[in-house]
Amino acid sequence: MGLVVKLNKPDPNSKAHRHFLDQHEVIKCLLSLPQDASSSIALSATSAATLAFSCLQSMAGESDVPKNTLSCANCGKPANLQCPKCIELKLPREGSAFCTQECFKFSWSSHKSVHLKAKQSSPGTQNSDSLGEGWLYCMRKGQGRTPKIPHFDWTGPLRPYPISGKRIVPDHIDKPDWADDGIPKIEPNSALQHTVEVKTPDQIERMRETCRIAREVLDAAARIIQPGVTTDEIDRVVHEATIAAGGYPSPLNYHFFPKSCCTSVNEVICHGIPDARKLEDGDIVNIDVTVYYKGVHGDLNETYFVGNVDEESRQLVKCTYECLEKAISIVKPGVRFREIGEVINRHASMSGFSVVKSYCGHGIGELFHCAPNIPHYARNKAVGVMKAGQTFTIEPMINAGVWRDRMWPDGWTAVTADGKRSAQFEHTLLVTETGVEVLTGRLQTSPNVFPWLNS
């Protein structure tokens, strides 16, 4: 079938005409424009691709892509031009680079099979039924399911996969008030949304116990991370370890969140939903665990490397870890909550990264989320000063690119607006008379997964 491309004649004197081109829409930009601005021309798939490739070739001199860093997929000569369809599908540059239009045209009949293979292996073509009964894509903040991947302008290469059914919690486990119907009752209307609670000695002791369980659960999840493991399997480990300790996984059915933990991979900032996607070599993955035990919550998360990770991602994760450590170091009675954001923002900015502004740390105890709010960015307007006996989380989210975020159709998964990677670390903290106690601190038995802790 012929490919019909609609062309609009731009102002040939406009500089914007030369620079507005987006590689993902290069098929729309052809060099030989008709005189009639409203005309349409019918092109074969080969001709359209070749003309689009010509457009890329004409732009190569202005491209930011380094020249002669790749080899031509046809002849092996140095190449700095790329198949436009491979760009659209976000395929690796290796294998899609060509030195000239002639090599591209000569290779088209065999090269186009790469596009077909990519489409067939994408999650959008995956039949959720092949995973077994109950595996569907999440929609409407956990209240809906669909057998097909939702339509969305994805910001990066990651895509959602189908999720499994809700995991069972035994009757003997003490549950928060949202466990059955997904709706918190006490938390939204509590006076502790506006007043920072000073915990009693009994509450503090229960929080110590709960936070230690949460740490042990997170460590159990960290031990299974490797290429080929699905985030759903991570969720299973978190769920079973929490239940085995006598606790309830706080995220499960909280405002209808469908899983027992959050798993945020690569460009996901936070609240990623565990699904059927297998972790790949080079990924980074954050696991966010909260446990409800003896009437209180303990919350923490860490970002882990999957196999061999590129240097920029390693620096991002290390910087995020350092941001949290530097913030914790200033916690003590009398310090303003707003100072936390100043410390984090300063270190992230000096490292060339940005701080997410849409999500913040929070008070925690008998309520999952309450006052105070703990913004992680500079010049924030957080109110209040720290007092002994207060408990709250600090959980900076640091991005490799811009700080802005977007929401996936599932209503939970927050991703970076530019598709670049994000990392996060979190602890639950207790303000003491002399400083701070990290209630979710690492144990001697915690897996040794962060190289910088060995130096």
Tab-separated table of C-alpha atoms in Angstrom:
chain	number	residue	atom	x	y	z
A	1	MET	CA	0.000	0.000	0.000
A	2	GLY	CA	1.282	3.454	-0.850
A	3	LEU	CA	2.214	5.867	1.957
A	4	VAL	CA	0.515	9.253	1.584
A	5	VAL	CA	2.476	12.140	3.067
A	6	LYS	CA	0.789	15.522	3.449
A	7	LEU	CA	3.158	18.408	2.776
A	8	ASN	CA	2.869	22.037	3.748
A	9	LYS	CA	5.123	24.563	2.101
A	10	PRO	CA	7.081	26.565	4.719
A	11	ASP	CA	8.625	29.979	4.372
A	12	PRO	CA	11.961	29.208	2.644
A	13	ASN	CA	13.539	32.248	4.318
A	14	SER	CA	12.576	31.143	7.798
A	15	LYS	CA	15.432	29.969	10.014
A	16	ALA	CA	12.891	28.081	12.064
A	17	HIS	CA	12.260	25.839	9.034
A	18	ARG	CA	15.807	24.533	9.301
A	19	HIS	CA	15.825	23.992	13.068
A	20	PHE	CA	12.321	22.901	14.086
A	21	LEU	CA	12.872	19.374	12.829
A	22	ASP	CA	12.372	16.644	15.363
A	23	GLN	CA	14.041	13.377	14.468
A	24	HIS	CA	10.914	11.450	15.384
A	25	GLU	CA	8.925	13.424	12.779
A	26	VAL	CA	11.593	13.511	10.077
A	27	ILE	CA	9.267	11.589	7.749
A	28	LYS	CA	7.176	14.770	7.515
A	29	CYS	CA	10.068	16.871	6.260
A	30	LEU	CA	11.103	16.331	2.630
A	31	LEU	CA	13.553	18.519	0.803
A	32	SER	CA	11.812	18.670	-2.581
A	33	LEU	CA	8.677	20.618	-1.700
A	34	PRO	CA	5.846	21.042	-4.270
A	35	GLN	CA	4.793	24.480	-5.410
A	36	ASP	CA	1.206	23.816	-4.340
A	37	ALA	CA	1.198	24.061	-0.539
A	38	SER	CA	-1.900	21.911	-0.213
A	39	SER	CA	-0.806	19.079	-2.498
A	40	SER	CA	-0.380	15.461	-1.479
A	41	ILE	CA	1.957	12.928	-3.029
A	42	ALA	CA	1.819	9.171	-2.868
A	43	LEU	CA	5.098	7.467	-1.963
A	44	SER	CA	6.064	3.861	-1.527
A	45	ALA	CA	7.401	2.925	1.900
A	46	THR	CA	10.900	2.669	0.424
A	47	SER	CA	10.702	6.079	-1.264
A	48	ALA	CA	9.334	7.770	1.831
A	49	ALA	CA	12.036	6.296	4.011
A	50	THR	CA	14.707	7.251	1.469
A	51	LEU	CA	13.458	10.835	1.242
A	52	ALA	CA	13.343	11.086	4.997
A	53	PHE	CA	16.866	9.725	5.131
A	54	SER	CA	17.874	12.426	2.642
A	55	CYS	CA	16.514	14.995	5.049
A	56	LEU	CA	18.647	13.550	7.833
A	57	GLN	CA	21.639	13.574	5.504
A	58	SER	CA	21.163	17.257	4.692
A	59	MET	CA	20.987	18.046	8.392
A	60	ALA	CA	24.037	15.987	9.349
A	61	GLY	CA	26.316	18.976	9.273
A	62	GLU	CA	24.211	20.671	11.953
A	63	SER	CA	23.609	17.562	14.035
A	64	ASP	CA	24.848	17.206	17.583
A	65	VAL	CA	25.621	13.535	16.915
A	66	PRO	CA	29.383	12.963	16.734
A	67	LYS	CA	30.563	12.014	13.262
A	68	ASN	CA	32.279	8.765	12.307
A	69	THR	CA	31.535	7.046	15.593
A	70	LEU	CA	29.540	4.215	14.005
A	71	SER	CA	29.958	1.845	11.083
A	72	CYS	CA	27.629	1.627	8.109
A	73	ALA	CA	25.244	-1.330	8.437
A	74	ASN	CA	25.791	-2.088	4.718
A	75	CYS	CA	29.439	-1.523	3.851
A	76	GLY	CA	31.149	-1.009	7.212
A	77	LYS	CA	32.490	2.459	6.417
A	78	PRO	CA	32.282	5.256	9.022
A	79	ALA	CA	28.696	6.499	9.245
A	80	ASN	CA	26.868	9.340	10.988
A	81	LEU	CA	23.414	9.030	9.397
A	82	GLN	CA	20.585	6.943	10.811
A	83	CYS	CA	17.476	5.215	9.505
A	84	PRO	CA	14.488	7.477	10.386
A	85	LYS	CA	12.254	4.526	11.230
A	86	CYS	CA	14.846	3.257	13.713
A	87	ILE	CA	14.816	6.717	15.309
A	88	GLU	CA	11.032	6.625	15.533
A	89	LEU	CA	11.152	3.186	17.187
A	90	LYS	CA	14.013	4.336	19.466
A	91	LEU	CA	16.228	1.465	18.369
A	92	PRO	CA	19.995	1.404	19.125
A	93	ARG	CA	22.117	3.423	16.701
A	94	GLU	CA	24.338	0.420	16.114
A	95	GLY	CA	22.888	-1.442	13.144
A	96	SER	CA	20.796	1.491	11.954
A	97	ALA	CA	23.598	3.800	10.774
A	98	PHE	CA	24.553	4.293	7.119
A	99	CYS	CA	27.249	6.252	5.354
A	100	THR	CA	25.211	7.350	2.320
A	101	GLN	CA	21.694	7.323	0.955
A	102	GLU	CA	22.772	4.726	-1.598
A	103	CYS	CA	23.829	2.252	1.108
A	104	PHE	CA	20.571	2.843	2.942
A	105	LYS	CA	18.517	2.267	-0.233
A	106	PHE	CA	20.499	-0.866	-1.113
A	107	SER	CA	19.933	-2.346	2.365
A	108	TRP	CA	16.263	-1.425	2.735
A	109	SER	CA	14.770	-4.803	1.763
A	110	SER	CA	16.690	-6.574	4.530
A	111	HIS	CA	16.979	-3.714	7.016
A	112	LYS	CA	13.207	-3.185	7.315
A	113	SER	CA	12.927	-6.582	9.032
A	114	VAL	CA	14.552	-4.908	12.072
A	115	HIS	CA	11.522	-2.635	12.363
A	116	LEU	CA	9.094	-5.551	12.187
A	117	LYS	CA	10.998	-7.453	14.858
A	118	ALA	CA	11.022	-4.398	17.146
A	119	LYS	CA	7.270	-3.942	16.780
A	120	GLN	CA	6.596	-7.611	17.477
A	121	SER	CA	8.704	-7.574	20.638
A	122	SER	CA	7.257	-4.313	22.005
A	123	PRO	CA	4.885	-4.465	24.987
A	124	GLY	CA	2.174	-2.905	22.881
A	125	THR	CA	1.951	-6.099	20.826
A	126	GLN	CA	2.170	-8.396	23.800
A	127	ASN	CA	-0.953	-10.411	24.419
A	128	SER	CA	-1.714	-10.146	28.124
A	129	ASP	CA	-3.499	-13.512	27.897
A	130	SER	CA	-0.176	-15.207	27.164
A	131	LEU	CA	0.922	-14.445	30.730
A	132	GLY	CA	-2.006	-16.294	32.218
A	133	GLU	CA	-5.353	-15.346	33.656
A	134	GLY	CA	-5.588	-11.982	35.394
A	135	TRP	CA	-2.592	-10.247	33.755
A	136	LEU	CA	-3.809	-6.870	32.466
A	137	TYR	CA	-2.582	-3.287	32.087
A	138	CYS	CA	-3.365	-0.979	35.000
A	139	MET	CA	-5.580	2.077	34.449
A	140	ARG	CA	-7.338	4.817	36.458
A	141	LYS	CA	-5.041	4.820	39.493
A	142	GLY	CA	-5.534	1.088	39.957
A	143	GLN	CA	-9.306	1.042	39.608
A	144	GLY	CA	-9.313	-0.131	35.978
A	145	ARG	CA	-7.689	-2.796	33.811
A	146	THR	CA	-7.322	-3.223	30.050
A	147	PRO	CA	-5.870	-6.047	27.903
A	148	LYS	CA	-4.066	-3.608	25.574
A	149	ILE	CA	-1.329	-1.106	26.267
A	150	PRO	CA	-2.811	2.418	26.605
A	151	HIS	CA	-2.023	5.080	24.025
A	152	PHE	CA	0.412	7.670	25.376
A	153	ASP	CA	3.193	9.961	24.229
A	154	TRP	CA	5.904	8.057	26.107
A	155	THR	CA	8.825	10.242	27.170
A	156	GLY	CA	11.491	7.500	27.125
A	157	PRO	CA	12.066	3.892	26.017
A	158	LEU	CA	10.299	2.255	28.984
A	159	ARG	CA	6.743	0.938	28.563
A	160	PRO	CA	4.240	-0.570	31.001
A	161	TYR	CA	3.586	-4.294	30.971
A	162	PRO	CA	0.572	-6.237	32.250
A	163	ILE	CA	0.288	-6.659	36.013
A	164	SER	CA	-0.811	-9.705	37.971
A	165	GLY	CA	-3.830	-9.923	40.246
A	166	LYS	CA	-3.974	-8.596	43.790
A	167	ARG	CA	-1.960	-10.603	46.307
A	168	ILE	CA	-3.695	-12.156	49.293
A	169	VAL	CA	-3.141	-10.988	52.871
A	170	PRO	CA	-4.034	-13.556	55.570
A	171	ASP	CA	-6.828	-12.700	57.980
A	172	HIS	CA	-4.580	-12.722	61.042
A	173	ILE	CA	-2.511	-9.769	59.744
A	174	ASP	CA	-3.445	-6.385	61.267
A	175	LYS	CA	-4.490	-4.140	58.361
A	176	PRO	CA	-4.789	-0.378	57.787
A	177	ASP	CA	-8.260	0.988	57.057
A	178	TRP	CA	-7.778	1.076	53.273
A	179	ALA	CA	-6.883	-2.600	52.915
A	180	ASP	CA	-10.365	-3.750	51.886
A	181	ASP	CA	-11.857	-0.906	49.851
A	182	GLY	CA	-8.832	1.209	48.854
A	183	ILE	CA	-9.993	4.330	50.712
A	184	PRO	CA	-8.097	5.730	53.732
A	185	LYS	CA	-10.621	7.016	56.286
A	186	ILE	CA	-8.622	8.315	59.257
A	187	GLU	CA	-5.637	9.824	57.440
A	188	PRO	CA	-7.243	12.556	55.255
A	189	ASN	CA	-9.191	14.189	58.077
A	190	SER	CA	-6.640	13.817	60.859
A	191	ALA	CA	-5.416	16.887	62.732
A	192	LEU	CA	-1.918	15.499	62.098
A	193	GLN	CA	-2.182	16.716	58.505
A	194	HIS	CA	-1.602	20.198	59.931
A	195	THR	CA	0.261	19.562	63.193
A	196	VAL	CA	3.589	17.733	63.460
A	197	GLU	CA	3.209	15.017	66.063
A	198	VAL	CA	5.794	14.444	68.791
A	199	LYS	CA	5.805	10.693	69.316
A	200	THR	CA	5.465	9.019	72.699
A	201	PRO	CA	8.150	6.554	73.863
A	202	ASP	CA	5.745	3.698	73.062
A	203	GLN	CA	5.164	4.961	69.518
A	204	ILE	CA	8.899	5.408	68.991
A	205	GLU	CA	9.641	1.858	70.103
A	206	ARG	CA	6.965	0.466	67.785
A	207	MET	CA	8.374	2.521	64.917
A	208	ARG	CA	11.883	1.195	65.562
A	209	GLU	CA	10.555	-2.339	65.325
A	210	THR	CA	8.492	-1.665	62.204
A	211	CYS	CA	11.293	0.194	60.435
A	212	ARG	CA	13.707	-2.673	61.073
A	213	ILE	CA	11.233	-5.073	59.464
A	214	ALA	CA	10.888	-2.702	56.497
A	215	ARG	CA	14.675	-2.644	56.134
A	216	GLU	CA	14.867	-6.445	56.183
A	217	VAL	CA	12.104	-6.671	53.583
A	218	LEU	CA	13.879	-4.214	51.268
A	219	ASP	CA	17.131	-6.145	51.690
A	220	ALA	CA	15.342	-9.356	50.705
A	221	ALA	CA	14.119	-7.690	47.517
A	222	ALA	CA	17.573	-6.271	46.745
A	223	ARG	CA	19.123	-9.736	46.867
A	224	ILE	CA	17.133	-11.021	43.898
A	225	ILE	CA	17.877	-8.121	41.544
A	226	GLN	CA	19.522	-9.294	38.341
A	227	PRO	CA	18.791	-9.200	34.607
A	228	GLY	CA	15.795	-11.369	33.749
A	229	VAL	CA	13.922	-10.896	37.032
A	230	THR	CA	10.524	-9.207	36.657
A	231	THR	CA	9.445	-6.375	38.905
A	232	ASP	CA	6.366	-8.499	39.676
A	233	GLU	CA	8.718	-11.083	41.160
A	234	ILE	CA	10.287	-8.333	43.305
A	235	ASP	CA	6.789	-7.434	44.487
A	236	ARG	CA	6.125	-11.076	45.369
A	237	VAL	CA	9.265	-11.199	47.515
A	238	VAL	CA	8.316	-7.942	49.268
A	239	HIS	CA	4.787	-9.154	49.881
A	240	GLU	CA	5.771	-12.562	51.248
A	241	ALA	CA	8.604	-11.201	53.426
A	242	THR	CA	6.267	-8.585	54.907
A	243	ILE	CA	3.564	-11.143	55.679
A	244	ALA	CA	6.136	-13.551	57.144
A	245	ALA	CA	7.204	-10.818	59.588
A	246	GLY	CA	3.592	-10.249	60.633
A	247	GLY	CA	3.241	-6.954	58.793
A	248	TYR	CA	1.029	-5.511	56.072
A	249	PRO	CA	2.563	-3.961	52.911
A	250	SER	CA	1.274	-0.401	53.304
A	251	PRO	CA	1.095	0.500	49.576
A	252	LEU	CA	-1.262	-2.411	48.799
A	253	ASN	CA	-4.663	-0.900	47.889
A	254	TYR	CA	-3.671	2.510	49.307
A	255	HIS	CA	-5.867	4.765	47.156
A	256	PHE	CA	-6.228	1.611	44.998
A	257	PHE	CA	-2.488	1.160	44.346
A	258	PRO	CA	-2.459	-2.451	43.067
A	259	LYS	CA	0.831	-3.789	44.453
A	260	SER	CA	2.766	-4.265	47.687
A	261	CYS	CA	5.725	-2.036	46.775
A	262	CYS	CA	6.782	0.464	44.125
A	263	THR	CA	9.400	-0.464	41.528
A	264	SER	CA	10.652	2.510	39.511
A	265	VAL	CA	12.902	1.633	36.559
A	266	ASN	CA	15.163	4.025	34.623
A	267	GLU	CA	13.116	7.151	33.742
A	268	VAL	CA	10.425	6.397	36.313
A	269	ILE	CA	10.727	8.916	39.157
A	270	CYS	CA	8.468	7.196	41.667
A	271	HIS	CA	5.356	5.034	42.185
A	272	GLY	CA	6.199	2.582	39.407
A	273	ILE	CA	3.856	-0.421	39.441
A	274	PRO	CA	5.499	-3.881	39.502
A	275	ASP	CA	4.628	-5.734	36.289
A	276	ALA	CA	5.704	-8.466	33.872
A	277	ARG	CA	8.705	-6.574	32.452
A	278	LYS	CA	12.034	-8.299	33.008
A	279	LEU	CA	14.892	-6.186	34.298
A	280	GLU	CA	17.582	-5.709	31.665
A	281	ASP	CA	21.334	-5.406	31.918
A	282	GLY	CA	22.122	-1.703	32.389
A	283	ASP	CA	18.837	-0.773	34.100
A	284	ILE	CA	18.561	1.025	37.402
A	285	VAL	CA	15.603	0.177	39.629
A	286	ASN	CA	14.271	1.804	42.775
A	287	ILE	CA	12.359	-0.344	45.247
A	288	ASP	CA	10.131	1.537	47.685
A	289	VAL	CA	8.930	-0.485	50.693
A	290	THR	CA	6.568	0.509	53.483
A	291	VAL	CA	5.486	-1.876	56.240
A	292	TYR	CA	2.522	-1.498	58.612
A	293	TYR	CA	3.128	-3.327	61.899
A	294	LYS	CA	1.818	-2.809	65.438
A	295	GLY	CA	-0.200	0.168	64.260
A	296	VAL	CA	2.654	2.203	62.703
A	297	HIS	CA	4.370	2.510	59.330
A	298	GLY	CA	8.054	2.309	58.363
A	299	ASP	CA	9.079	3.642	54.928
A	300	LEU	CA	12.327	3.451	52.930
A	301	ASN	CA	13.658	2.976	49.410
A	302	GLU	CA	16.909	2.488	47.517
A	303	THR	CA	17.994	2.530	43.874
A	304	TYR	CA	19.963	-0.467	42.618
A	305	PHE	CA	22.121	-1.318	39.619
A	306	VAL	CA	21.064	-4.142	37.312
A	307	GLY	CA	24.156	-5.784	35.791
A	308	ASN	CA	26.570	-3.446	34.029
A	309	VAL	CA	25.331	0.141	34.294
A	310	ASP	CA	26.717	3.135	32.373
A	311	GLU	CA	28.851	5.679	34.186
A	312	GLU	CA	26.328	8.535	34.060
A	313	SER	CA	23.690	6.366	35.742
A	314	ARG	CA	26.212	5.310	38.383
A	315	GLN	CA	27.026	8.934	39.117
A	316	LEU	CA	23.316	9.783	39.285
A	317	VAL	CA	22.608	7.041	41.819
A	318	LYS	CA	25.680	7.911	43.889
A	319	CYS	CA	24.777	11.617	43.901
A	320	THR	CA	21.230	10.803	45.030
A	321	TYR	CA	22.566	8.686	47.884
A	322	GLU	CA	24.855	11.555	48.898
A	323	CYS	CA	21.957	14.048	48.743
A	324	LEU	CA	20.058	11.992	51.301
A	325	GLU	CA	23.103	11.553	53.544
A	326	LYS	CA	23.872	15.285	53.498
A	327	ALA	CA	20.260	16.102	54.326
A	328	ILE	CA	20.198	13.652	57.233
A	329	SER	CA	23.382	15.185	58.617
A	330	ILE	CA	21.638	18.503	59.398
A	331	VAL	CA	18.618	16.971	61.168
A	332	LYS	CA	18.395	18.028	64.823
A	333	PRO	CA	16.106	20.078	67.067
A	334	GLY	CA	15.772	23.703	65.982
A	335	VAL	CA	16.556	23.213	62.288
A	336	ARG	CA	13.912	24.482	59.852
A	337	PHE	CA	12.347	21.860	57.627
A	338	ARG	CA	12.954	24.069	54.589
A	339	GLU	CA	16.734	23.741	55.074
A	340	ILE	CA	16.608	20.119	53.902
A	341	GLY	CA	15.746	21.213	50.365
A	342	GLU	CA	18.580	23.741	50.293
A	343	VAL	CA	21.160	21.080	51.151
A	344	ILE	CA	19.841	18.580	48.615
A	345	ASN	CA	19.461	21.089	45.810
A	346	ARG	CA	22.972	22.446	46.321
A	347	HIS	CA	24.634	19.042	46.023
A	348	ALA	CA	22.506	17.863	43.084
A	349	SER	CA	23.073	21.085	41.137
A	350	MET	CA	26.831	20.982	41.695
A	351	SER	CA	26.806	17.471	40.228
A	352	GLY	CA	24.879	18.571	37.142
A	353	PHE	CA	21.554	17.001	38.107
A	354	SER	CA	18.097	18.377	38.927
A	355	VAL	CA	15.701	17.895	41.854
A	356	VAL	CA	12.094	16.769	41.375
A	357	LYS	CA	9.635	19.295	42.835
A	358	SER	CA	6.328	17.428	42.514
A	359	TYR	CA	6.927	14.890	45.289
A	360	CYS	CA	8.243	15.350	48.806
A	361	GLY	CA	9.055	13.628	52.068
A	362	HIS	CA	6.392	13.408	54.758
A	363	GLY	CA	5.562	12.787	58.366
A	364	ILE	CA	4.932	9.158	59.275
A	365	GLY	CA	3.799	7.081	62.231
A	366	GLU	CA	0.328	5.756	62.869
A	367	LEU	CA	-0.522	7.560	59.635
A	368	PHE	CA	1.203	6.651	56.363
A	369	HIS	CA	1.425	10.312	55.268
A	370	CYS	CA	0.988	13.383	57.467
A	371	ALA	CA	2.717	16.642	58.456
A	372	PRO	CA	5.368	17.810	57.952
A	373	ASN	CA	5.890	18.066	54.196
A	374	ILE	CA	9.593	17.837	53.333
A	375	PRO	CA	10.358	19.467	49.941
A	376	HIS	CA	13.726	18.502	48.461
A	377	TYR	CA	14.314	21.612	46.332
A	378	ALA	CA	15.736	25.044	47.145
A	379	ARG	CA	13.687	28.113	48.094
A	380	ASN	CA	10.774	25.985	49.242
A	381	LYS	CA	8.128	27.196	51.678
A	382	ALA	CA	8.052	24.355	54.186
A	383	VAL	CA	6.796	25.536	57.567
A	384	GLY	CA	8.146	24.687	60.998
A	385	VAL	CA	11.233	23.594	62.894
A	386	MET	CA	12.363	20.173	64.032
A	387	LYS	CA	11.667	18.939	67.547
A	388	ALA	CA	12.792	15.842	69.400
A	389	GLY	CA	10.298	13.017	68.993
A	390	GLN	CA	9.183	13.911	65.475
A	391	THR	CA	9.378	11.249	62.750
A	392	PHE	CA	9.413	11.923	59.013
A	393	THR	CA	10.949	10.744	55.758
A	394	ILE	CA	13.489	12.396	53.493
A	395	GLU	CA	13.372	10.900	49.994
A	396	PRO	CA	15.070	13.018	47.300
A	397	MET	CA	14.307	12.200	43.662
A	398	ILE	CA	17.167	13.352	41.426
A	399	ASN	CA	16.985	13.490	37.624
A	400	ALA	CA	19.748	13.291	35.033
A	401	GLY	CA	17.905	15.857	32.893
A	402	VAL	CA	15.107	18.310	33.646
A	403	TRP	CA	13.212	18.163	36.953
A	404	ARG	CA	9.751	18.140	35.428
A	405	ASP	CA	7.627	14.998	35.428
A	406	ARG	CA	4.706	13.450	33.570
A	407	MET	CA	2.134	10.856	34.601
A	408	TRP	CA	1.532	7.571	32.781
A	409	PRO	CA	-2.049	6.511	31.953
A	410	ASP	CA	-2.097	4.193	34.986
A	411	GLY	CA	-2.398	7.322	37.158
A	412	TRP	CA	0.514	6.345	39.413
A	413	THR	CA	3.749	6.097	37.441
A	414	ALA	CA	5.603	9.441	37.394
A	415	VAL	CA	8.313	9.687	34.725
A	416	THR	CA	10.835	12.316	33.710
A	417	ALA	CA	9.515	14.748	31.110
A	418	ASP	CA	12.576	14.274	28.900
A	419	GLY	CA	12.881	10.486	29.271
A	420	LYS	CA	16.215	10.670	31.080
A	421	ARG	CA	16.900	8.594	34.167
A	422	SER	CA	15.937	9.319	37.758
A	423	ALA	CA	17.126	7.912	41.101
A	424	GLN	CA	15.824	8.051	44.672
A	425	PHE	CA	16.779	7.069	48.227
A	426	GLU	CA	14.644	7.316	51.361
A	427	HIS	CA	14.880	6.832	55.119
A	428	THR	CA	12.452	7.203	58.004
A	429	LEU	CA	14.060	9.434	60.632
A	430	LEU	CA	13.544	10.211	64.314
A	431	VAL	CA	14.649	13.586	65.660
A	432	THR	CA	16.447	13.011	68.970
A	433	GLU	CA	17.528	15.456	71.694
A	434	THR	CA	21.043	15.573	70.222
A	435	GLY	CA	20.473	14.910	66.515
A	436	VAL	CA	18.864	12.148	64.494
A	437	GLU	CA	18.288	8.393	64.518
A	438	VAL	CA	17.913	6.685	61.129
A	439	LEU	CA	15.181	4.176	61.909
A	440	THR	CA	15.527	2.403	58.538
A	441	GLY	CA	19.332	2.395	58.488
A	442	ARG	CA	21.321	-0.341	56.793
A	443	LEU	CA	22.137	-3.452	58.829
A	444	GLN	CA	25.293	-5.525	58.964
A	445	THR	CA	23.353	-8.138	57.021
A	446	SER	CA	22.266	-5.691	54.290
A	447	PRO	CA	23.565	-6.672	50.824
A	448	ASN	CA	26.778	-4.962	49.761
A	449	VAL	CA	25.533	-3.342	46.551
A	450	PHE	CA	26.872	0.233	46.653
A	451	PRO	CA	30.576	0.451	45.685
A	452	TRP	CA	31.126	3.818	47.357
A	453	LEU	CA	30.370	2.316	50.789
A	454	ASN	CA	33.441	0.091	50.463
A	455	SER	CA	35.936	2.931	50.051
